[in-house]
């Protein structure tokens, strides 16, 4: 005679294998995931694959323009060696880009999660507050950035820097003194005071991350919070036991997005572009781009591996 558990397995297993459309739940997720990335995949194949291949070819070649067009002559690893040993700006700019990324990414992700939790609360003017924190994404558009580079805006910024720079310096000094008196490590003190100095950069690069976190928080079932409240959990405990685990996949997503966004907003891209289109050294420019790409890929693999081990997935 079969037990109840065996009967349950027989009745449940066919549903898991076939599902409502002949696919398991995991298979349906895989299909919809492929459909979701299909536009990007088609765009990459039709618009980016050939330029990517050409840049790889140029990185191993000397590209010169002549009467018949561009001539591409194979030179091996010379462009890579010139970028790493001859060019005086590449190593310094690459190092600064990586350091800024390491400093800014944790601050942006933590700040975005904190703001998303606050903006998810019910209070008067919540819609206006959400719009204000998403405003930097609009200000980062090409037209606004061009406007910001005008002489009038630069003059205003210099005026504000002259009056506000002293206040920022005094605020950072006071914060550092208070933390050192509390016994905080000097490394942490310097990191946090540096975060105060970077507050404009952090806020201006957090708009998309806040929206992603906010969307994830709103998908959490309210019954979880109601049950925790009935059990006597505080808001602090509910955050660490419910909110944080449930949005941990989005922490990984925002971390990857912020790393890539950080690497696309620094002087390294400017150096690569000027080397190729101002100095017309496309071979060296392509070699710089591929070294930069490899560094980004290594950082993404390491950071994704470390963070993904702590991610909680809830189906």
CSV table of C-alpha atoms in Angstrom, one decimal:
chain,number,residue,atom,x,y,z
A,1,UNK,CA,0.0,0.0,0.0
A,2,UNK,CA,1.4,3.4,-1.0
A,3,UNK,CA,1.9,6.1,1.5
A,4,UNK,CA,0.6,9.6,1.3
A,5,UNK,CA,4.0,11.0,0.4
A,6,UNK,CA,4.4,8.6,-2.5
A,7,UNK,CA,0.9,9.5,-3.8
A,8,UNK,CA,1.8,13.2,-3.6
A,9,UNK,CA,5.0,12.6,-5.6
A,10,UNK,CA,3.1,10.8,-8.3
A,11,UNK,CA,0.6,13.6,-8.6
A,12,UNK,CA,3.0,16.5,-8.4
A,13,UNK,CA,5.9,15.3,-10.5
A,14,UNK,CA,4.1,15.2,-13.9
A,15,UNK,CA,3.0,18.9,-13.3
A,16,UNK,CA,6.6,19.9,-12.6
A,17,UNK,CA,7.8,18.1,-15.7
A,18,UNK,CA,5.3,19.2,-18.2
A,19,UNK,CA,3.6,22.4,-16.8
A,20,UNK,CA,0.7,24.1,-18.4
A,21,UNK,CA,2.4,24.4,-21.8
A,22,UNK,CA,4.5,21.3,-22.0
A,23,UNK,CA,7.5,22.9,-20.3
A,24,UNK,CA,8.6,23.0,-16.7
A,25,UNK,CA,8.6,26.3,-14.8
A,26,UNK,CA,12.4,26.5,-15.2
A,27,UNK,CA,12.1,25.9,-18.9
A,28,UNK,CA,9.4,28.6,-19.3
A,29,UNK,CA,11.6,31.1,-17.4
A,30,UNK,CA,14.5,30.2,-19.8
A,31,UNK,CA,12.3,30.8,-22.9
A,32,UNK,CA,11.0,34.1,-21.6
A,33,UNK,CA,14.5,35.1,-20.6
A,34,UNK,CA,15.8,34.4,-24.2
A,35,UNK,CA,12.9,36.4,-25.7
A,36,UNK,CA,13.8,39.3,-23.3
A,37,UNK,CA,17.4,39.4,-24.5
A,38,UNK,CA,16.6,38.7,-28.1
A,39,UNK,CA,16.4,42.4,-29.2
A,40,UNK,CA,19.8,43.1,-27.6
A,41,UNK,CA,21.3,39.9,-29.3
A,42,UNK,CA,20.0,40.9,-32.7
A,43,UNK,CA,21.3,44.5,-32.2
A,44,UNK,CA,24.7,43.1,-31.3
A,45,UNK,CA,24.9,40.8,-34.3
A,46,UNK,CA,23.8,43.4,-36.8
A,47,UNK,CA,25.4,46.6,-35.4
A,48,UNK,CA,28.3,45.7,-33.1
A,49,UNK,CA,29.8,42.4,-34.1
A,50,UNK,CA,31.6,43.7,-37.2
A,51,UNK,CA,33.0,46.8,-35.5
A,52,UNK,CA,34.1,44.6,-32.6
A,53,UNK,CA,35.9,42.2,-35.0
A,54,UNK,CA,37.5,45.1,-36.8
A,55,UNK,CA,38.8,46.7,-33.6
A,56,UNK,CA,40.4,43.4,-32.7
A,57,UNK,CA,42.0,43.3,-36.1
A,58,UNK,CA,43.2,46.9,-35.8
A,59,UNK,CA,44.7,46.3,-32.3
A,60,UNK,CA,47.2,43.9,-33.9
A,61,UNK,CA,47.9,46.1,-36.9
A,62,UNK,CA,49.2,49.5,-38.0
A,63,UNK,CA,46.4,51.4,-39.7
A,64,UNK,CA,47.4,54.1,-42.2
A,65,UNK,CA,45.3,56.1,-44.6
A,66,UNK,CA,46.4,56.3,-48.2
A,67,UNK,CA,45.0,57.2,-51.6
A,68,UNK,CA,43.2,53.8,-51.8
A,69,UNK,CA,41.8,54.1,-48.3
A,70,UNK,CA,43.0,52.5,-45.1
A,71,UNK,CA,45.9,50.0,-45.2
A,72,UNK,CA,46.1,47.5,-42.4
A,73,UNK,CA,49.5,45.9,-41.8
A,74,UNK,CA,50.0,43.3,-39.1
A,75,UNK,CA,52.4,44.3,-36.3
A,76,UNK,CA,51.7,41.7,-33.6
A,77,UNK,CA,51.6,42.9,-30.0
A,78,UNK,CA,53.4,46.2,-30.7
A,79,UNK,CA,50.3,48.3,-30.0
A,80,UNK,CA,49.6,46.6,-26.7
A,81,UNK,CA,53.2,47.0,-25.6
A,82,UNK,CA,53.1,50.7,-26.7
A,83,UNK,CA,50.0,51.2,-24.7
A,84,UNK,CA,51.4,49.6,-21.5
A,85,UNK,CA,55.1,50.9,-21.8
A,86,UNK,CA,55.3,53.8,-24.1
A,87,UNK,CA,52.1,55.9,-23.7
A,88,UNK,CA,52.5,58.1,-20.7
A,89,UNK,CA,48.8,58.5,-19.9
A,90,UNK,CA,47.3,55.0,-20.3
A,91,UNK,CA,48.5,53.2,-17.1
A,92,UNK,CA,47.8,56.2,-14.9
A,93,UNK,CA,44.3,56.7,-16.4
A,94,UNK,CA,43.5,53.0,-16.2
A,95,UNK,CA,44.6,52.8,-12.5
A,96,UNK,CA,42.6,55.9,-11.6
A,97,UNK,CA,39.5,54.4,-13.3
A,98,UNK,CA,39.7,51.2,-11.4
A,99,UNK,CA,40.3,52.9,-8.1
A,100,UNK,CA,37.3,55.2,-8.6
A,101,UNK,CA,35.2,52.3,-9.5
A,102,UNK,CA,36.2,50.3,-6.4
A,103,UNK,CA,35.4,53.4,-4.2
A,104,UNK,CA,32.2,54.5,-5.9
A,105,UNK,CA,30.3,51.3,-6.7
A,106,UNK,CA,29.7,50.2,-3.0
A,107,UNK,CA,28.6,53.7,-2.1
A,108,UNK,CA,26.2,54.0,-5.0
A,109,UNK,CA,24.6,50.6,-4.4
A,110,UNK,CA,24.2,51.2,-0.7
A,111,UNK,CA,22.9,54.7,-1.2
A,112,UNK,CA,20.4,53.5,-3.8
A,113,UNK,CA,19.1,50.7,-1.6
A,114,UNK,CA,18.7,53.1,1.3
A,115,UNK,CA,16.9,55.7,-0.8
A,116,UNK,CA,14.6,53.0,-2.4
A,117,UNK,CA,13.6,51.8,1.1
A,118,UNK,CA,12.7,55.3,2.1
A,119,UNK,CA,10.9,56.2,-1.1
A,120,UNK,CA,8.8,53.0,-0.7
A,121,UNK,CA,7.3,54.4,2.5
A,122,UNK,CA,3.9,56.2,2.4
A,123,UNK,CA,4.4,59.9,3.0
A,124,UNK,CA,3.1,63.2,1.5
A,125,UNK,CA,4.9,64.1,-1.7
A,126,UNK,CA,6.3,60.7,-2.4
A,127,UNK,CA,5.8,61.0,-6.2
A,128,UNK,CA,7.7,64.3,-6.2
A,129,UNK,CA,10.5,62.9,-4.1
A,130,UNK,CA,10.9,60.0,-6.5
A,131,UNK,CA,11.0,62.3,-9.5
A,132,UNK,CA,13.7,64.4,-7.8
A,133,UNK,CA,16.0,61.5,-7.2
A,134,UNK,CA,15.5,60.3,-10.8
A,135,UNK,CA,16.2,63.8,-12.2
A,136,UNK,CA,20.0,63.2,-12.3
A,137,UNK,CA,19.4,60.5,-15.0
A,138,UNK,CA,17.8,63.2,-17.2
A,139,UNK,CA,20.5,65.7,-16.4
A,140,UNK,CA,23.1,63.2,-17.5
A,141,UNK,CA,21.7,63.3,-21.1
A,142,UNK,CA,23.8,64.7,-23.9
A,143,UNK,CA,21.9,68.0,-24.3
A,144,UNK,CA,22.0,68.8,-20.5
A,145,UNK,CA,25.7,67.8,-20.2
A,146,UNK,CA,26.5,70.1,-23.2
A,147,UNK,CA,24.6,72.9,-21.4
A,148,UNK,CA,26.5,72.3,-18.2
A,149,UNK,CA,29.8,72.7,-20.0
A,150,UNK,CA,28.9,76.2,-21.2
A,151,UNK,CA,30.8,79.1,-19.8
A,152,UNK,CA,27.9,80.5,-17.8
A,153,UNK,CA,27.2,77.3,-16.0
A,154,UNK,CA,30.9,76.8,-15.3
A,155,UNK,CA,31.1,80.3,-13.8
A,156,UNK,CA,28.2,79.4,-11.5
A,157,UNK,CA,29.8,76.1,-10.5
A,158,UNK,CA,33.1,77.8,-9.8
A,159,UNK,CA,31.2,80.4,-7.7
A,160,UNK,CA,29.5,77.7,-5.7
A,161,UNK,CA,32.8,75.7,-5.3
A,162,UNK,CA,34.4,78.8,-3.9
A,163,UNK,CA,31.8,79.3,-1.2
A,164,UNK,CA,30.8,75.6,-0.6
A,165,UNK,CA,34.3,74.1,-0.8
A,166,UNK,CA,35.3,75.5,2.6
A,167,UNK,CA,32.1,74.1,4.1
A,168,UNK,CA,32.6,70.7,2.6
A,169,UNK,CA,36.2,70.7,3.9
A,170,UNK,CA,35.1,71.7,7.4
A,171,UNK,CA,32.3,69.1,7.3
A,172,UNK,CA,34.6,66.3,6.3
A,173,UNK,CA,37.2,67.3,8.9
A,174,UNK,CA,34.5,67.3,11.7
A,175,UNK,CA,33.1,64.0,10.5
A,176,UNK,CA,36.6,62.4,10.5
A,177,UNK,CA,37.4,63.8,14.0
A,178,UNK,CA,34.2,62.4,15.5
A,179,UNK,CA,34.7,58.9,14.0
A,180,UNK,CA,38.4,58.8,15.1
A,181,UNK,CA,37.3,59.7,18.7
A,182,UNK,CA,34.8,56.8,18.5
A,183,UNK,CA,37.6,54.4,17.7
A,184,UNK,CA,36.8,53.9,14.0
A,185,UNK,CA,39.7,52.7,11.8
A,186,UNK,CA,41.6,55.3,9.8
A,187,UNK,CA,40.9,53.4,6.6
A,188,UNK,CA,37.1,53.5,7.1
A,189,UNK,CA,37.3,57.1,8.2
A,190,UNK,CA,39.1,58.1,5.0
A,191,UNK,CA,36.7,56.1,2.9
A,192,UNK,CA,33.6,57.7,4.5
A,193,UNK,CA,35.0,61.2,4.3
A,194,UNK,CA,35.8,60.6,0.7
A,195,UNK,CA,32.2,59.6,0.2
A,196,UNK,CA,31.1,63.0,1.6
A,197,UNK,CA,33.3,64.7,-1.0
A,198,UNK,CA,31.8,62.5,-3.8
A,199,UNK,CA,28.2,63.1,-2.7
A,200,UNK,CA,27.2,64.9,-6.0
A,201,UNK,CA,28.8,62.1,-8.1
A,202,UNK,CA,27.0,59.4,-6.0
A,203,UNK,CA,23.6,61.0,-6.2
A,204,UNK,CA,23.9,61.8,-10.0
A,205,UNK,CA,24.7,58.1,-10.7
A,206,UNK,CA,22.1,56.5,-8.5
A,207,UNK,CA,18.8,57.2,-10.4
A,208,UNK,CA,18.5,54.0,-12.3
A,209,UNK,CA,19.6,51.9,-9.4
A,210,UNK,CA,17.0,53.5,-7.1
A,211,UNK,CA,14.2,52.6,-9.6
A,212,UNK,CA,15.4,49.0,-9.9
A,213,UNK,CA,15.5,48.6,-6.1
A,214,UNK,CA,12.2,50.3,-5.8
A,215,UNK,CA,10.5,48.0,-8.3
A,216,UNK,CA,12.0,45.0,-6.5
A,217,UNK,CA,10.8,46.1,-3.1
A,218,UNK,CA,7.3,46.6,-4.4
A,219,UNK,CA,7.2,43.0,-5.6
A,220,UNK,CA,7.7,41.7,-2.0
A,221,UNK,CA,4.4,40.3,-0.6
A,222,UNK,CA,3.0,42.5,2.2
A,223,UNK,CA,1.9,39.3,4.0
A,224,UNK,CA,5.6,38.7,4.9
A,225,UNK,CA,5.8,42.0,6.7
A,226,UNK,CA,2.4,41.4,8.3
A,227,UNK,CA,3.5,38.0,9.6
A,228,UNK,CA,6.8,39.4,10.9
A,229,UNK,CA,5.0,42.3,12.6
A,230,UNK,CA,2.6,39.8,14.3
A,231,UNK,CA,5.6,37.9,15.5
A,232,UNK,CA,7.0,41.0,17.1
A,233,UNK,CA,9.8,41.8,14.6
A,234,UNK,CA,11.0,45.4,14.5
A,235,UNK,CA,11.5,47.4,11.3
A,236,UNK,CA,15.2,46.8,11.5
A,237,UNK,CA,14.7,43.0,11.8
A,238,UNK,CA,12.2,43.1,8.9
A,239,UNK,CA,14.7,44.8,6.7
A,240,UNK,CA,17.5,42.3,7.3
A,241,UNK,CA,15.3,39.2,7.4
A,242,UNK,CA,12.9,40.1,4.6
A,243,UNK,CA,13.7,43.1,2.4
A,244,UNK,CA,17.5,42.5,2.1
A,245,UNK,CA,17.3,38.8,1.1
A,246,UNK,CA,14.4,39.4,-1.3
A,247,UNK,CA,16.2,42.2,-3.2
A,248,UNK,CA,19.7,40.5,-3.1
A,249,UNK,CA,19.4,39.5,-6.8
A,250,UNK,CA,18.9,43.1,-7.6
A,251,UNK,CA,22.0,44.0,-5.6
A,252,UNK,CA,23.9,41.8,-8.1
A,253,UNK,CA,22.2,43.4,-11.0
A,254,UNK,CA,22.8,47.0,-9.8
A,255,UNK,CA,26.4,46.2,-9.0
A,256,UNK,CA,27.1,45.0,-12.5
A,257,UNK,CA,25.2,47.9,-14.0
A,258,UNK,CA,27.1,50.4,-11.8
A,259,UNK,CA,30.5,48.9,-12.6
A,260,UNK,CA,29.9,49.2,-16.3
A,261,UNK,CA,28.4,52.7,-15.9
A,262,UNK,CA,31.4,53.8,-13.9
A,263,UNK,CA,33.8,52.5,-16.5
A,264,UNK,CA,31.9,54.4,-19.2
A,265,UNK,CA,32.0,57.7,-17.4
A,266,UNK,CA,35.7,58.3,-16.8
A,267,UNK,CA,38.8,59.7,-18.6
A,268,UNK,CA,39.7,56.3,-20.0
A,269,UNK,CA,37.1,56.5,-22.7
A,270,UNK,CA,38.1,60.0,-23.5
A,271,UNK,CA,41.8,58.9,-23.9
A,272,UNK,CA,40.8,56.0,-26.2
A,273,UNK,CA,38.6,58.3,-28.3
A,274,UNK,CA,41.2,61.0,-28.6
A,275,UNK,CA,44.0,58.5,-29.5
A,276,UNK,CA,41.9,57.1,-32.3
A,277,UNK,CA,40.0,60.2,-33.7
A,278,UNK,CA,42.3,63.1,-32.8
A,279,UNK,CA,45.7,61.5,-33.2
A,280,UNK,CA,44.4,59.0,-35.9
A,281,UNK,CA,46.3,56.1,-34.3
A,282,UNK,CA,43.5,53.5,-34.6
A,283,UNK,CA,45.8,50.6,-33.9
A,284,UNK,CA,46.9,52.0,-30.5
A,285,UNK,CA,43.4,53.1,-29.7
A,286,UNK,CA,42.0,49.7,-30.4
A,287,UNK,CA,44.7,48.1,-28.3
A,288,UNK,CA,43.9,50.4,-25.4
A,289,UNK,CA,40.2,49.6,-25.8
A,290,UNK,CA,40.8,45.8,-25.7
A,291,UNK,CA,43.1,46.1,-22.6
A,292,UNK,CA,40.4,48.2,-20.9
A,293,UNK,CA,37.7,45.6,-22.0
A,294,UNK,CA,39.7,42.7,-20.5
A,295,UNK,CA,40.2,44.6,-17.2
A,296,UNK,CA,36.4,45.3,-17.0
A,297,UNK,CA,35.6,41.7,-17.8
A,298,UNK,CA,38.0,40.3,-15.1
A,299,UNK,CA,36.5,42.7,-12.5
A,300,UNK,CA,33.0,41.7,-13.5
A,301,UNK,CA,33.7,38.0,-13.3
A,302,UNK,CA,35.4,38.3,-9.8
A,303,UNK,CA,32.7,40.6,-8.3
A,304,UNK,CA,29.8,38.6,-9.8
A,305,UNK,CA,31.2,35.4,-8.5
A,306,UNK,CA,31.7,36.8,-5.0
A,307,UNK,CA,28.3,38.5,-4.7
A,308,UNK,CA,26.3,35.7,-6.4
A,309,UNK,CA,27.3,33.3,-3.6
A,310,UNK,CA,25.3,35.4,-1.2
A,311,UNK,CA,22.3,36.0,-3.4
A,312,UNK,CA,18.9,34.5,-2.3
A,313,UNK,CA,16.6,33.5,-5.1
A,314,UNK,CA,12.9,33.1,-4.2
A,315,UNK,CA,10.5,31.5,-6.7
